[in-house]
Amino acid sequence: SHIYKKNHDVTKTWKGKTEQLLRVDDHDFTMRPAFGGPAIPVGVDVQVESLDSISEVDMDFTMTLYLRHYWKDERLSFPSTTNKSMTFDSRLVKKIWVPDVFFVHSKRSFIHDTTTDNIMLRVFPDGHVLYSMRITVTAMCNMDFSRFPLDSQTCSLELESYAYTDEDLMLYWKNGNESLKTDEKISLSQFLIQKFHTTSRLAFYSSTGWYNRLYINFTLHRHIFFFLLQTYFPATLMVMLSWVSFWIDRRAVPARVSLGITTVLTMSTIITGVNASMPRVSYIKAVDIYLWVSFVFVFLSVLEYAAVNYLTTVQERKERKLRERFPCTCGIPHSKTMMLDGNYSESDANSLAGYTRNQMVPEEEKQEKIVVHLAMSNESNLSRKRGLKGHVGLRIIQNTHAIDKYSRLIFPGTYIFFNLIYWSVFS
């Protein structure tokens, strides 16, 4: 209270209201300053308070900023001995002329009004005016997701006069790139803000003419670590998990089939989850390439076991027919045992014809005997003389263990090669 008593009440020195001091009622403020003359220059500067959100689905961004205009209106000049400015709130703004700047491609925007309208007007004795507002705007940003999530996006907030062409109002950045300032604490969860800069150009409308347009450009680089944890790492684990079936016995059908189906369904879930948070673009994204190639690897591991199971069934059917055609002879004395490998003559086969059931040894001596399995081959002599390459191929088909053996090397090697190419191209 002691301080207030010493301060001089300036409002008592005015001989009338503020409107009378600024001669608001003496002029028609529906028209711009210097109406009918050259274009009035209006300087602009912006201080970005925050980048609130970036939406890939809606392709827009939300920004809160302080928008300031600078111009000279001699109709607002007033006598002053101290050359000090006067500051007013939004109540005077409604009675004078202010630039009609709007945000091009804006979806939603509003001036903050808590606890009162966040508008400030400062008038200098010579008629210079500073007009400041605190605005939150949501504007469109055309994004390219061809390299998502290893992408960088450049968005722009565009300012332009709605009614006045460049012949009536010249909109410009007051201090060039220095006209755009940002809070050092601005940060986003998924993006790294690389650069803010300003540009300006003319925009043409066929119906109304040319307009000055100002651009606030900023470049965002996406953080990859989140997607490594949520997308790439789980997809890689699913591919590696599908390789486990190569080490499981081919006769364990439930184990290998359930493992293959589980990995396929999990990959489908990952792909669906990623696409749910993205716009439905008509081109292929980088993450789509990785996920679909991983899905193909998982699906091929299922087909690999289908081939192994089929060839095993075919081989067992052939062996069953051979056993029916050439019954197994058990109990042959060790001294007369023969080993036939498929390339045998008829005399070799006839040498066993003399063994009958009457010559079988007693039951207690069967442990000392050897069982002879005659694997008779119906191949002709010409087919038995094929080259080494043909024998190796036939052996791989007949011995289905070899398919799993080679898959243990081919699948990991191919997937590692794919990863090397992928990360070298997109990183």
Coordinates of C-alpha atoms in Angstrom, one line a residue, residues 152-427:
S152 CA 12.3 -37.5 -42.4
Q153 CA 9.3 -35.2 -42.8
T154 CA 9.2 -31.5 -43.7
C155 CA 6.1 -29.6 -42.7
S156 CA 5.1 -26.0 -43.3
L157 CA 2.7 -23.5 -41.6
E158 CA 1.6 -20.9 -44.1
L159 CA 0.4 -17.4 -43.3
E160 CA -1.4 -15.2 -45.8
S161 CA -3.8 -12.2 -45.9
Y162 CA -7.3 -13.3 -46.7
A163 CA -8.7 -10.1 -48.3
Y164 CA -5.7 -7.9 -49.2
T165 CA -3.6 -8.7 -52.3
D166 CA 0.0 -7.7 -52.7
E167 CA -1.2 -4.3 -54.0
D168 CA -2.8 -3.4 -50.7
L169 CA -0.8 -5.3 -48.1
M170 CA 2.9 -6.4 -48.3
L171 CA 3.4 -9.3 -45.8
Y172 CA 7.0 -10.0 -45.0
W173 CA 9.3 -11.6 -42.3
K174 CA 10.4 -8.7 -40.1
N175 CA 13.9 -9.9 -39.5
G176 CA 14.4 -12.7 -42.0
N177 CA 15.3 -16.1 -40.4
E178 CA 15.7 -14.3 -37.1
S179 CA 11.9 -13.7 -37.2
L180 CA 11.3 -17.3 -36.2
K181 CA 12.3 -18.3 -32.7
T182 CA 11.6 -21.6 -30.9
D183 CA 11.6 -22.7 -27.3
E184 CA 14.7 -24.8 -26.5
K185 CA 12.5 -27.2 -24.6
I186 CA 10.5 -28.3 -27.6
S187 CA 10.6 -32.0 -28.1
L188 CA 8.5 -34.8 -29.5
S189 CA 8.3 -38.5 -28.5
Q190 CA 8.8 -39.9 -32.0
F191 CA 10.7 -37.1 -33.8
L192 CA 13.9 -35.2 -33.6
I193 CA 13.4 -31.5 -34.6
Q194 CA 16.3 -30.8 -37.0
K195 CA 15.7 -27.4 -38.3
F196 CA 13.3 -24.4 -38.3
H197 CA 13.5 -21.8 -41.1
T198 CA 11.4 -19.2 -42.9
T199 CA 10.6 -18.6 -46.6
S200 CA 8.2 -16.4 -48.5
R201 CA 6.7 -16.3 -52.0
L202 CA 3.7 -15.1 -53.9
A203 CA 0.5 -17.2 -54.2
F204 CA -1.9 -16.8 -57.1
Y205 CA -5.6 -17.3 -57.1
S206 CA -7.3 -17.1 -60.5
S207 CA -10.3 -15.2 -59.0
T208 CA -8.7 -12.7 -56.7
G209 CA -5.0 -12.2 -57.7
W210 CA -1.6 -12.4 -56.1
Y211 CA -1.0 -12.6 -52.3
N212 CA 2.1 -12.6 -50.1
R213 CA 2.5 -15.9 -48.3
L214 CA 4.9 -16.6 -45.5
Y215 CA 6.1 -20.1 -44.6
I216 CA 7.3 -21.6 -41.3
N217 CA 9.2 -24.7 -42.3
F218 CA 10.5 -27.3 -40.0
T219 CA 12.1 -30.7 -40.6
L220 CA 11.5 -33.7 -38.4
H221 CA 13.5 -36.9 -38.2
R222 CA 11.8 -40.0 -36.8
H223 CA 13.4 -41.8 -33.9
I224 CA 13.9 -45.5 -35.0
F225 CA 14.5 -47.0 -31.6
F226 CA 10.8 -47.3 -30.8
F227 CA 10.1 -49.2 -34.0
L228 CA 13.2 -51.4 -33.4
L229 CA 11.6 -52.6 -30.2
Q230 CA 8.0 -52.8 -31.3
T231 CA 8.3 -54.0 -34.9
Y232 CA 11.7 -55.0 -36.2
F233 CA 12.9 -57.0 -33.2
P234 CA 9.7 -59.1 -32.8
A235 CA 9.5 -59.8 -36.5
T236 CA 13.2 -61.0 -36.5
L237 CA 12.5 -63.2 -33.5
M238 CA 9.5 -64.8 -35.2
V239 CA 11.6 -65.6 -38.3
M240 CA 14.3 -67.1 -36.0
L241 CA 11.7 -69.1 -34.1
S242 CA 10.4 -70.6 -37.3
W243 CA 13.9 -72.0 -37.9
V244 CA 13.7 -74.1 -34.7
S245 CA 11.5 -76.6 -36.6
F246 CA 14.5 -77.6 -38.7
W247 CA 16.0 -79.2 -35.6
I248 CA 12.8 -81.0 -34.6
D249 CA 12.3 -84.6 -35.7
R250 CA 10.4 -84.8 -38.9
R251 CA 8.1 -87.4 -37.3
A252 CA 7.0 -84.9 -34.6
V253 CA 4.1 -83.6 -36.8
P254 CA 2.2 -81.7 -34.0
A255 CA 5.3 -79.9 -32.8
R256 CA 6.4 -78.7 -36.2
V257 CA 3.0 -77.8 -37.5
S258 CA 1.9 -75.9 -34.4
L259 CA 5.2 -74.0 -34.4
G260 CA 4.8 -73.0 -38.0
I261 CA 1.2 -71.9 -37.7
T262 CA 2.0 -69.9 -34.5
T263 CA 4.8 -67.9 -36.2
V264 CA 2.7 -67.2 -39.3
L265 CA -0.2 -65.9 -37.2
T266 CA 2.1 -63.8 -35.1
M267 CA 3.7 -62.2 -38.1
S268 CA 0.2 -61.5 -39.4
T269 CA -0.7 -59.7 -36.1
I270 CA 2.5 -57.6 -36.3
I271 CA 1.7 -56.5 -39.9
T272 CA -1.9 -55.7 -39.0
G273 CA -0.8 -53.6 -35.9
V274 CA 1.7 -51.5 -37.9
N275 CA -0.8 -50.8 -40.7
A276 CA -3.5 -49.9 -38.2
S277 CA -1.5 -46.8 -37.0
M278 CA -0.7 -45.7 -40.6
P279 CA -2.7 -44.0 -43.3
R280 CA -3.9 -46.2 -46.1
V281 CA -1.4 -45.1 -48.7
S282 CA -1.2 -46.7 -52.1
Y283 CA 2.6 -47.3 -52.2
I284 CA 4.9 -49.7 -50.3
K285 CA 6.6 -48.4 -47.2
A286 CA 10.0 -49.5 -46.0
V287 CA 8.5 -51.3 -43.0
D288 CA 6.2 -53.2 -45.3
I289 CA 9.1 -54.6 -47.2
Y290 CA 10.8 -55.9 -44.1
L291 CA 7.6 -57.4 -42.6
W292 CA 6.4 -59.1 -45.7
V293 CA 9.9 -60.5 -46.5
S294 CA 9.9 -61.8 -42.9
F295 CA 6.4 -63.2 -43.4
V296 CA 7.6 -65.0 -46.5
F297 CA 10.5 -66.6 -44.6
V298 CA 8.1 -67.8 -41.9
F299 CA 5.7 -69.2 -44.6
L300 CA 8.5 -70.9 -46.4
S301 CA 9.6 -72.7 -43.2
V302 CA 6.1 -74.1 -43.1
L303 CA 6.2 -75.2 -46.7
E304 CA 9.6 -76.8 -46.0
Y305 CA 8.2 -79.1 -43.5
A306 CA 5.3 -79.9 -45.8
A307 CA 7.9 -81.0 -48.4
V308 CA 9.8 -83.0 -45.8
N309 CA 6.6 -84.7 -44.6
Y310 CA 5.5 -85.5 -48.1
L311 CA 8.8 -87.0 -49.2
T312 CA 9.0 -89.0 -46.0
T313 CA 5.6 -90.5 -46.7
V314 CA 6.6 -91.3 -50.3
Q315 CA 9.8 -92.9 -49.1
E316 CA 8.1 -95.0 -46.4
R317 CA 5.5 -96.2 -49.0
K318 CA 8.2 -97.3 -51.3
E319 CA 10.1 -99.2 -48.5
R320 CA 6.8 -100.8 -47.5
K321 CA 6.2 -102.1 -51.0
L322 CA 9.8 -103.4 -51.2
R323 CA 9.4 -105.3 -47.9
E324 CA 6.1 -106.9 -49.2
R325 CA 7.9 -107.9 -52.4
F326 CA 11.0 -109.2 -50.7
P327 CA 10.1 -110.4 -47.2
C328 CA 12.6 -109.9 -44.4
T329 CA 14.6 -113.1 -43.6
C330 CA 15.4 -113.3 -40.0
G331 CA 17.7 -115.6 -38.1
I332 CA 20.4 -116.2 -40.8
P333 CA 23.6 -117.5 -39.2
H334 CA 26.3 -114.8 -39.0
S335 CA 28.6 -116.8 -41.2
K336 CA 26.2 -116.6 -44.1
T337 CA 25.1 -112.9 -43.7
M338 CA 25.0 -110.8 -46.9
M339 CA 24.8 -107.0 -47.2
L340 CA 23.1 -105.8 -50.4
D341 CA 23.2 -102.1 -51.2
G342 CA 20.8 -101.9 -54.2
N343 CA 23.4 -102.6 -56.9
Y344 CA 23.3 -106.3 -56.9
S345 CA 23.0 -109.1 -59.4
E346 CA 20.4 -111.8 -59.6
S347 CA 22.9 -114.4 -58.5
D348 CA 23.4 -112.5 -55.3
A349 CA 19.7 -112.5 -54.6
N350 CA 19.4 -116.2 -55.5
S351 CA 22.1 -117.1 -53.0
L352 CA 19.6 -116.4 -50.2
A353 CA 16.8 -118.4 -51.7
G354 CA 17.9 -121.5 -50.0
Y355 CA 17.2 -120.1 -46.5
T356 CA 13.8 -121.2 -45.3
R357 CA 11.9 -121.1 -42.1
N358 CA 13.2 -124.6 -41.2
Q359 CA 16.7 -123.3 -41.1
M360 CA 15.9 -120.6 -38.5
V361 CA 17.8 -120.9 -35.3
P362 CA 16.1 -121.2 -31.9
E363 CA 14.6 -118.2 -30.2
E364 CA 17.4 -117.9 -27.6
E365 CA 20.1 -117.6 -30.3
K366 CA 18.4 -114.8 -32.2
Q367 CA 20.3 -112.2 -30.3
E368 CA 23.5 -113.4 -32.0
K369 CA 22.1 -113.2 -35.5
I370 CA 21.8 -110.3 -37.9
V371 CA 18.7 -109.1 -39.7
V372 CA 19.2 -108.7 -43.4
H373 CA 17.1 -106.1 -45.2
L374 CA 17.0 -106.5 -48.9
A375 CA 16.5 -103.2 -50.6
M376 CA 15.7 -104.3 -54.1
S377 CA 15.9 -101.6 -56.8
N378 CA 14.0 -101.7 -60.0
E379 CA 16.3 -99.3 -61.7
S380 CA 17.8 -100.3 -65.0
N381 CA 21.5 -100.7 -65.6
L382 CA 21.5 -97.4 -67.5
S383 CA 20.0 -95.5 -64.6
R384 CA 22.5 -96.9 -62.2
K385 CA 25.3 -95.5 -64.3
R386 CA 24.2 -91.9 -63.9
G387 CA 26.7 -89.3 -63.0
L388 CA 27.6 -88.2 -59.5
K389 CA 25.3 -85.2 -59.7
G390 CA 22.3 -87.4 -60.3
H391 CA 23.1 -89.6 -57.3
V392 CA 23.5 -86.7 -55.0
G393 CA 20.1 -85.2 -56.1
L394 CA 18.4 -88.6 -55.6
R395 CA 20.0 -89.0 -52.2
I396 CA 18.7 -85.6 -51.1
I397 CA 15.2 -86.5 -52.2
Q398 CA 15.2 -89.9 -50.6
N399 CA 16.9 -88.8 -47.4
T400 CA 14.6 -86.1 -46.1
H401 CA 17.0 -85.3 -43.3
A402 CA 19.1 -83.6 -45.9
I403 CA 16.4 -81.0 -46.6
D404 CA 16.3 -79.9 -43.0
K405 CA 20.1 -80.0 -42.9
Y406 CA 20.5 -77.6 -45.9
S407 CA 17.6 -75.4 -44.6
R408 CA 19.5 -74.8 -41.4
L409 CA 22.1 -73.0 -43.5
I410 CA 20.1 -71.5 -46.4
F411 CA 17.4 -69.8 -44.4
P412 CA 19.6 -67.9 -41.9
G413 CA 22.2 -67.1 -44.6
T414 CA 19.6 -65.6 -46.9
Y415 CA 17.8 -63.7 -44.1
I416 CA 21.1 -62.1 -43.0
F417 CA 21.9 -61.1 -46.6
F418 CA 18.5 -59.5 -46.9
N419 CA 19.1 -57.5 -43.7
L420 CA 22.4 -56.3 -44.9
I421 CA 20.9 -55.0 -48.1
Y422 CA 17.8 -53.5 -46.3
W423 CA 19.6 -51.5 -43.7
S424 CA 22.3 -50.3 -46.2
V425 CA 19.6 -49.0 -48.5
F426 CA 17.2 -47.4 -46.0
S427 CA 19.4 -46.3 -43.2

